[in-house]
mmCIF file of C-alpha atoms in Angstrom:
data_model
loop_
_atom_site.group_PDB
_atom_site.id
_atom_site.type_symbol
_atom_site.label_atom_id
_atom_site.label_comp_id
_atom_site.label_asym_id
_atom_site.label_seq_id
_atom_site.Cartn_x
_atom_site.Cartn_y
_atom_site.Cartn_z
ATOM 1 C CA UNK A 260 17.166 23.603 -76.219
ATOM 2 C CA UNK A 261 14.336 24.437 -78.583
ATOM 3 C CA UNK A 262 11.925 27.324 -78.131
ATOM 4 C CA UNK A 263 8.532 28.405 -79.412
ATOM 5 C CA UNK A 264 8.330 32.066 -80.297
ATOM 6 C CA UNK A 265 5.100 33.548 -78.912
ATOM 7 C CA UNK A 266 3.863 37.105 -79.111
ATOM 8 C CA UNK A 267 5.552 38.185 -75.893
ATOM 9 C CA UNK A 268 8.345 35.701 -75.158
ATOM 10 C CA UNK A 269 10.021 32.376 -75.926
ATOM 11 C CA UNK A 270 8.784 29.111 -74.397
ATOM 12 C CA UNK A 271 11.467 26.508 -73.733
ATOM 13 C CA UNK A 272 10.858 22.982 -75.048
ATOM 14 C CA UNK A 273 12.618 19.759 -74.084
ATOM 15 C CA UNK A 274 12.978 16.544 -76.040
ATOM 16 C CA UNK A 275 12.002 12.900 -75.591
ATOM 17 C CA UNK A 276 14.715 10.301 -75.115
ATOM 18 C CA UNK A 277 14.420 6.564 -74.417
ATOM 19 C CA UNK A 278 17.129 5.537 -71.943
ATOM 20 C CA UNK A 279 18.132 2.528 -69.876
ATOM 21 C CA UNK A 280 16.495 2.451 -66.453
ATOM 22 C CA UNK A 281 19.846 1.782 -64.788
ATOM 23 C CA UNK A 282 20.910 5.274 -65.822
ATOM 24 C CA UNK A 283 17.939 6.939 -64.128
ATOM 25 C CA UNK A 284 18.271 8.218 -60.564
ATOM 26 C CA UNK A 285 16.192 10.161 -58.058
ATOM 27 C CA UNK A 286 17.068 13.583 -56.661
ATOM 28 C CA UNK A 287 17.355 14.344 -52.968
ATOM 29 C CA UNK A 288 14.648 16.777 -51.899
ATOM 30 C CA UNK A 289 11.927 15.191 -53.994
ATOM 31 C CA UNK A 290 8.877 13.515 -52.428
ATOM 32 C CA UNK A 291 9.200 10.091 -50.853
ATOM 33 C CA UNK A 292 8.175 7.181 -53.069
ATOM 34 C CA UNK A 293 5.196 5.182 -51.754
ATOM 35 C CA UNK A 294 4.672 1.500 -52.517
ATOM 36 C CA UNK A 295 0.907 1.900 -52.946
ATOM 37 C CA UNK A 296 1.437 4.506 -55.679
ATOM 38 C CA UNK A 297 4.027 2.323 -57.414
ATOM 39 C CA UNK A 298 1.551 -0.569 -57.442
ATOM 40 C CA UNK A 299 -1.214 1.715 -58.662
ATOM 41 C CA UNK A 300 0.915 3.045 -61.525
ATOM 42 C CA UNK A 301 2.078 -0.427 -62.527
ATOM 43 C CA UNK A 302 -1.562 -1.444 -62.866
ATOM 44 C CA UNK A 303 -2.440 1.660 -64.866
ATOM 45 C CA UNK A 304 0.580 1.247 -67.163
ATOM 46 C CA UNK A 305 -0.260 -2.415 -67.745
ATOM 47 C CA UNK A 306 -3.813 -1.490 -68.678
ATOM 48 C CA UNK A 307 -3.390 1.750 -70.641
ATOM 49 C CA UNK A 308 0.272 1.864 -71.639
ATOM 50 C CA UNK A 309 2.895 4.454 -70.704
ATOM 51 C CA UNK A 310 0.940 7.639 -71.402
ATOM 52 C CA UNK A 311 2.665 10.305 -69.279
ATOM 53 C CA UNK A 312 6.418 10.659 -69.648
ATOM 54 C CA UNK A 313 8.527 11.613 -66.579
ATOM 55 C CA UNK A 314 10.539 14.821 -66.670
ATOM 56 C CA UNK A 315 14.294 14.667 -66.104
ATOM 57 C CA UNK A 316 17.583 16.499 -66.410
ATOM 58 C CA UNK A 317 20.871 14.991 -67.572
ATOM 59 C CA UNK A 318 24.016 15.022 -65.457
ATOM 60 C CA UNK A 319 26.976 13.314 -67.096
ATOM 61 C CA UNK A 320 25.711 9.919 -68.230
ATOM 62 C CA UNK A 321 22.915 9.875 -65.627
ATOM 63 C CA UNK A 322 19.324 11.141 -65.793
ATOM 64 C CA UNK A 323 17.812 12.744 -62.683
ATOM 65 C CA UNK A 324 14.036 12.649 -62.378
ATOM 66 C CA UNK A 325 12.280 15.909 -61.546
ATOM 67 C CA UNK A 326 8.761 14.512 -61.809
ATOM 68 C CA UNK A 327 7.596 10.911 -62.327
ATOM 69 C CA UNK A 328 9.436 8.840 -59.689
ATOM 70 C CA UNK A 329 6.541 6.418 -59.184
ATOM 71 C CA UNK A 330 6.263 5.763 -62.911
ATOM 72 C CA UNK A 331 9.974 4.919 -63.059
ATOM 73 C CA UNK A 332 9.653 2.401 -60.218
ATOM 74 C CA UNK A 333 6.442 1.007 -61.711
ATOM 75 C CA UNK A 334 8.303 0.157 -64.915
ATOM 76 C CA UNK A 335 10.998 -1.592 -62.877
ATOM 77 C CA UNK A 336 8.292 -3.564 -61.089
ATOM 78 C CA UNK A 337 6.925 -4.634 -64.472
ATOM 79 C CA UNK A 338 10.372 -5.822 -65.593
ATOM 80 C CA UNK A 339 10.889 -3.065 -68.168
ATOM 81 C CA UNK A 340 14.508 -2.068 -68.843
ATOM 82 C CA UNK A 341 14.018 1.224 -70.710
ATOM 83 C CA UNK A 342 12.039 4.371 -70.047
ATOM 84 C CA UNK A 343 11.056 7.374 -72.187
ATOM 85 C CA UNK A 344 11.970 10.690 -70.530
ATOM 86 C CA UNK A 345 11.194 14.300 -71.301
ATOM 87 C CA UNK A 346 14.620 15.916 -71.005
ATOM 88 C CA UNK A 347 14.938 19.581 -70.093
ATOM 89 C CA UNK A 348 18.411 20.989 -70.744
ATOM 90 C CA UNK A 349 18.034 24.518 -69.397
ATOM 91 C CA UNK A 350 18.258 23.558 -65.718
ATOM 92 C CA UNK A 351 21.753 23.422 -64.232
ATOM 93 C CA UNK A 352 22.220 19.880 -62.797
ATOM 94 C CA UNK A 353 24.728 21.284 -60.276
ATOM 95 C CA UNK A 354 22.411 24.040 -59.001
ATOM 96 C CA UNK A 355 20.425 22.342 -56.226
ATOM 97 C CA UNK A 356 18.336 25.433 -55.464
ATOM 98 C CA UNK A 357 17.139 25.661 -59.063
ATOM 99 C CA UNK A 358 16.410 21.918 -59.128
ATOM 100 C CA UNK A 359 14.499 22.047 -55.835
ATOM 101 C CA UNK A 360 12.418 25.044 -56.927
ATOM 102 C CA UNK A 361 11.499 23.211 -60.134
ATOM 103 C CA UNK A 362 10.607 19.973 -58.295
ATOM 104 C CA UNK A 363 8.362 21.747 -55.810
ATOM 105 C CA UNK A 364 6.555 23.831 -58.399
ATOM 106 C CA UNK A 365 5.858 21.141 -61.010
ATOM 107 C CA UNK A 366 4.716 18.643 -58.357
ATOM 108 C CA UNK A 367 2.801 20.942 -56.009
ATOM 109 C CA UNK A 368 0.801 22.520 -58.821
ATOM 110 C CA UNK A 369 -0.454 19.309 -60.422
ATOM 111 C CA UNK A 370 -4.231 19.676 -60.236
ATOM 112 C CA UNK A 371 -6.118 16.647 -58.973
ATOM 113 C CA UNK A 372 -9.416 15.749 -60.572
ATOM 114 C CA UNK A 373 -12.400 17.101 -58.717
ATOM 115 C CA UNK A 374 -15.508 14.975 -58.295
ATOM 116 C CA UNK A 375 -17.157 17.156 -60.942
ATOM 117 C CA UNK A 376 -14.374 16.295 -63.430
ATOM 118 C CA UNK A 377 -15.222 12.587 -63.172
ATOM 119 C CA UNK A 378 -18.940 13.308 -63.552
ATOM 120 C CA UNK A 379 -18.380 15.565 -66.554
ATOM 121 C CA UNK A 380 -16.110 13.017 -68.241
ATOM 122 C CA UNK A 381 -18.528 10.092 -67.855
ATOM 123 C CA UNK A 382 -21.458 12.262 -68.949
ATOM 124 C CA UNK A 383 -20.170 12.330 -72.543
ATOM 125 C CA UNK A 384 -19.671 8.561 -72.801
ATOM 126 C CA UNK A 385 -22.830 7.582 -74.659
ATOM 127 C CA UNK A 386 -21.877 3.903 -74.521
ATOM 128 C CA UNK A 387 -22.361 3.753 -70.750
ATOM 129 C CA UNK A 388 -25.732 2.516 -69.516
ATOM 130 C CA UNK A 389 -25.728 5.168 -66.786
ATOM 131 C CA UNK A 390 -24.692 8.050 -69.049
ATOM 132 C CA UNK A 391 -28.058 9.785 -68.509
ATOM 133 C CA UNK A 392 -27.535 9.672 -64.757
ATOM 134 C CA UNK A 393 -24.137 11.327 -65.139
ATOM 135 C CA UNK A 394 -25.676 13.965 -67.407
ATOM 136 C CA UNK A 395 -28.404 14.679 -64.867
ATOM 137 C CA UNK A 396 -25.949 14.813 -61.963
ATOM 138 C CA UNK A 397 -23.706 17.198 -63.907
ATOM 139 C CA UNK A 398 -26.649 19.450 -64.762
ATOM 140 C CA UNK A 399 -27.847 19.468 -61.156
ATOM 141 C CA UNK A 400 -24.382 20.551 -59.998
ATOM 142 C CA UNK A 401 -24.241 23.366 -62.560
ATOM 143 C CA UNK A 402 -27.774 24.496 -61.801
ATOM 144 C CA UNK A 403 -27.482 24.443 -58.001
ATOM 145 C CA UNK A 404 -23.801 25.142 -57.271
ATOM 146 C CA UNK A 405 -24.631 28.589 -55.875
ATOM 147 C CA UNK A 406 -26.252 26.880 -52.878
ATOM 148 C CA UNK A 407 -25.024 23.262 -52.740
ATOM 149 C CA UNK A 408 -21.544 21.846 -53.291
ATOM 150 C CA UNK A 409 -20.875 19.068 -55.796
ATOM 151 C CA UNK A 410 -20.203 16.694 -52.882
ATOM 152 C CA UNK A 411 -23.584 17.461 -51.311
ATOM 153 C CA UNK A 412 -25.428 16.915 -54.582
ATOM 154 C CA UNK A 413 -23.536 13.664 -55.159
ATOM 155 C CA UNK A 414 -24.526 12.450 -51.671
ATOM 156 C CA UNK A 415 -28.140 13.356 -52.356
ATOM 157 C CA UNK A 416 -28.216 11.098 -55.421
ATOM 158 C CA UNK A 417 -25.878 8.218 -54.540
ATOM 159 C CA UNK A 418 -26.395 8.105 -50.765
ATOM 160 C CA UNK A 419 -22.641 8.014 -50.071
ATOM 161 C CA UNK A 420 -21.123 10.281 -47.436
ATOM 162 C CA UNK A 421 -17.721 11.010 -48.935
ATOM 163 C CA UNK A 422 -15.205 10.043 -51.663
ATOM 164 C CA UNK A 423 -17.953 8.594 -53.943
ATOM 165 C CA UNK A 424 -15.880 5.723 -55.399
ATOM 166 C CA UNK A 425 -18.689 4.460 -57.643
ATOM 167 C CA UNK A 426 -19.025 7.861 -59.293
ATOM 168 C CA UNK A 427 -15.272 8.006 -59.900
ATOM 169 C CA UNK A 428 -15.190 4.457 -61.265
ATOM 170 C CA UNK A 429 -18.020 5.027 -63.723
ATOM 171 C CA UNK A 430 -20.538 3.033 -61.706
ATOM 172 C CA UNK A 431 -22.947 5.770 -60.611
ATOM 173 C CA UNK A 432 -26.322 4.432 -59.532
ATOM 174 C CA UNK A 433 -29.049 6.752 -58.241
ATOM 175 C CA UNK A 434 -30.387 5.401 -54.961
ATOM 176 C CA UNK A 435 -33.891 6.884 -55.373
ATOM 177 C CA UNK A 436 -34.063 9.477 -58.117
ATOM 178 C CA UNK A 437 -37.469 11.039 -57.512
ATOM 179 C CA UNK A 438 -36.914 11.245 -53.759
ATOM 180 C CA UNK A 439 -33.433 12.666 -54.323
ATOM 181 C CA UNK A 440 -34.967 15.387 -56.511
ATOM 182 C CA UNK A 441 -37.213 16.357 -53.591
ATOM 183 C CA UNK A 442 -34.308 16.250 -51.153
ATOM 184 C CA UNK A 443 -32.222 18.543 -53.349
ATOM 185 C CA UNK A 444 -35.039 21.080 -53.535
ATOM 186 C CA UNK A 445 -35.518 20.966 -49.761
ATOM 187 C CA UNK A 446 -31.795 21.372 -49.011
ATOM 188 C CA UNK A 447 -31.491 24.184 -51.522
ATOM 189 C CA UNK A 448 -34.354 26.070 -49.865
ATOM 190 C CA UNK A 449 -32.739 25.644 -46.451
ATOM 191 C CA UNK A 450 -29.444 27.099 -47.662
ATOM 192 C CA UNK A 451 -31.234 29.956 -49.418
ATOM 193 C CA UNK A 452 -33.113 30.654 -46.198
ATOM 194 C CA UNK A 453 -30.264 30.424 -43.660
ATOM 195 C CA UNK A 454 -27.045 30.683 -45.682
ATOM 196 C CA UNK A 455 -24.012 28.439 -46.160
ATOM 197 C CA UNK A 456 -22.322 29.498 -42.929
ATOM 198 C CA UNK A 457 -25.165 28.174 -40.789
ATOM 199 C CA UNK A 458 -25.861 25.121 -42.945
ATOM 200 C CA UNK A 459 -22.440 23.787 -43.873
ATOM 201 C CA UNK A 460 -21.840 21.329 -46.698
ATOM 202 C CA UNK A 461 -20.731 18.678 -44.188
ATOM 203 C CA UNK A 462 -24.063 18.944 -42.402
ATOM 204 C CA UNK A 463 -26.120 18.451 -45.562
ATOM 205 C CA UNK A 464 -23.897 15.559 -46.732
ATOM 206 C CA UNK A 465 -24.357 13.816 -43.397
ATOM 207 C CA UNK A 466 -28.084 14.497 -43.497
ATOM 208 C CA UNK A 467 -28.482 13.050 -47.002
ATOM 209 C CA UNK A 468 -26.449 9.975 -46.061
ATOM 210 C CA UNK A 469 -28.396 9.268 -42.865
ATOM 211 C CA UNK A 470 -31.810 9.874 -44.412
ATOM 212 C CA UNK A 471 -31.065 7.509 -47.303
ATOM 213 C CA UNK A 472 -29.831 4.681 -45.085
ATOM 214 C CA UNK A 473 -32.918 4.707 -42.854
ATOM 215 C CA UNK A 474 -36.395 3.432 -43.653
ATOM 216 C CA UNK A 475 -39.223 5.920 -44.255
ATOM 217 C CA UNK A 476 -36.867 8.433 -45.847
ATOM 218 C CA UNK A 477 -39.667 10.821 -46.814
ATOM 219 C CA UNK A 478 -40.768 11.207 -43.200
ATOM 220 C CA UNK A 479 -37.186 11.679 -42.014
ATOM 221 C CA UNK A 480 -36.630 14.392 -44.604
ATOM 222 C CA UNK A 481 -39.746 16.200 -43.433
ATOM 223 C CA UNK A 482 -38.711 15.862 -39.783
ATOM 224 C CA UNK A 483 -35.213 17.088 -40.596
ATOM 225 C CA UNK A 484 -36.479 20.252 -42.280
ATOM 226 C CA UNK A 485 -38.710 20.974 -39.275
ATOM 227 C CA UNK A 486 -35.792 20.359 -36.902
ATOM 228 C CA UNK A 487 -33.560 22.777 -38.789
ATOM 229 C CA UNK A 488 -36.234 25.489 -38.750
ATOM 230 C CA UNK A 489 -36.786 24.918 -35.020
ATOM 231 C CA UNK A 490 -33.029 25.019 -34.348
ATOM 232 C CA UNK A 491 -32.636 28.455 -35.906
ATOM 233 C CA UNK A 492 -35.802 29.740 -34.273
ATOM 234 C CA UNK A 493 -34.180 28.991 -30.882
ATOM 235 C CA UNK A 494 -30.473 29.376 -31.725
ATOM 236 C CA UNK A 495 -30.441 31.931 -34.523
ATOM 237 C CA UNK A 496 -26.655 32.299 -34.704
ATOM 238 C CA UNK A 497 -25.546 28.774 -33.828
ATOM 239 C CA UNK A 498 -24.548 26.595 -36.805
ATOM 240 C CA UNK A 499 -25.754 23.024 -37.081
ATOM 241 C CA UNK A 500 -23.411 20.140 -36.157
ATOM 242 C CA UNK A 501 -21.301 18.890 -39.059
ATOM 243 C CA UNK A 502 -18.658 16.635 -37.503
ATOM 244 C CA UNK A 503 -19.177 12.863 -37.593
ATOM 245 C CA UNK A 504 -19.760 12.289 -33.870
ATOM 246 C CA UNK A 505 -21.751 15.438 -33.132
ATOM 247 C CA UNK A 506 -23.932 14.986 -36.196
ATOM 248 C CA UNK A 507 -24.661 11.338 -35.344
ATOM 249 C CA UNK A 508 -25.615 12.418 -31.824
ATOM 250 C CA UNK A 509 -27.867 15.192 -33.161
ATOM 251 C CA UNK A 510 -29.553 12.951 -35.754
ATOM 252 C CA UNK A 511 -30.181 10.110 -33.307
ATOM 253 C CA UNK A 512 -31.629 12.366 -30.638
ATOM 254 C CA UNK A 513 -33.453 15.010 -32.668
ATOM 255 C CA UNK A 514 -34.608 13.127 -35.770
ATOM 256 C CA UNK A 515 -34.783 9.459 -34.751
ATOM 257 C CA UNK A 516 -35.765 10.276 -31.155
ATOM 258 C CA UNK A 517 -33.294 7.678 -29.851
ATOM 259 C CA UNK A 518 -31.808 8.102 -26.392
ATOM 260 C CA UNK A 519 -28.038 8.124 -26.688
ATOM 261 C CA UNK A 520 -25.286 8.776 -24.128
ATOM 262 C CA UNK A 521 -24.157 12.378 -23.773
ATOM 263 C CA UNK A 522 -21.124 13.329 -25.809
ATOM 264 C CA UNK A 523 -18.034 13.854 -23.715
ATOM 265 C CA UNK A 524 -15.599 16.553 -24.799
ATOM 266 C CA UNK A 525 -12.001 15.380 -24.933
#
């Protein structure tokens, strides 16, 4: 085991070894392996190479994976016979409690990319035709995050309710930039006026999505602002609907003036 001597303590460092896949095994107590993740990793490895090395411990002539099970199976799927591993030799391979604690902590604390992380990353790629859109979206999030979440602002500009796959894939396309600018200002003023508890992010995401997908968006935005003001004039402490079904019912009846069947509580 190697260590780095810092100001206050030593940091343990493992080593990289390339081993035969038939010597690599999983550990009981780790997460279940999912076929869709194996297929996803095999595609990523084929495209970008093997960039992130799994972590393992050695027990006899076997290697037990602590983190990176899907990558191991992805290599098998691709017909590869060897795998590089980051070997840590300070964990007792016979101490299951120590192994389990390590597995849980290194897997549970892996931070997933937020929507903002994708936006920020694409905003520095000057070769992309939509780089300026990513830059603007990033700046709008930074400027308005006190009042509107990154998901709300994304919905305002791309017209998508959730997940935003085009943003994450580098294919951001503003649906109507000038109108979206006006919508952002209007939503921001509503949140400043009534607060985030009364106007939840889910409500504003749904509202942006429904306004964009209907004709005469400008009129619907105006009607929506009036409806929100009227709602709080009558029901000052009652938040607006933000679930899928209840929002759809509210939007159809209050904004579109469409007669719909009453919702039935289950």
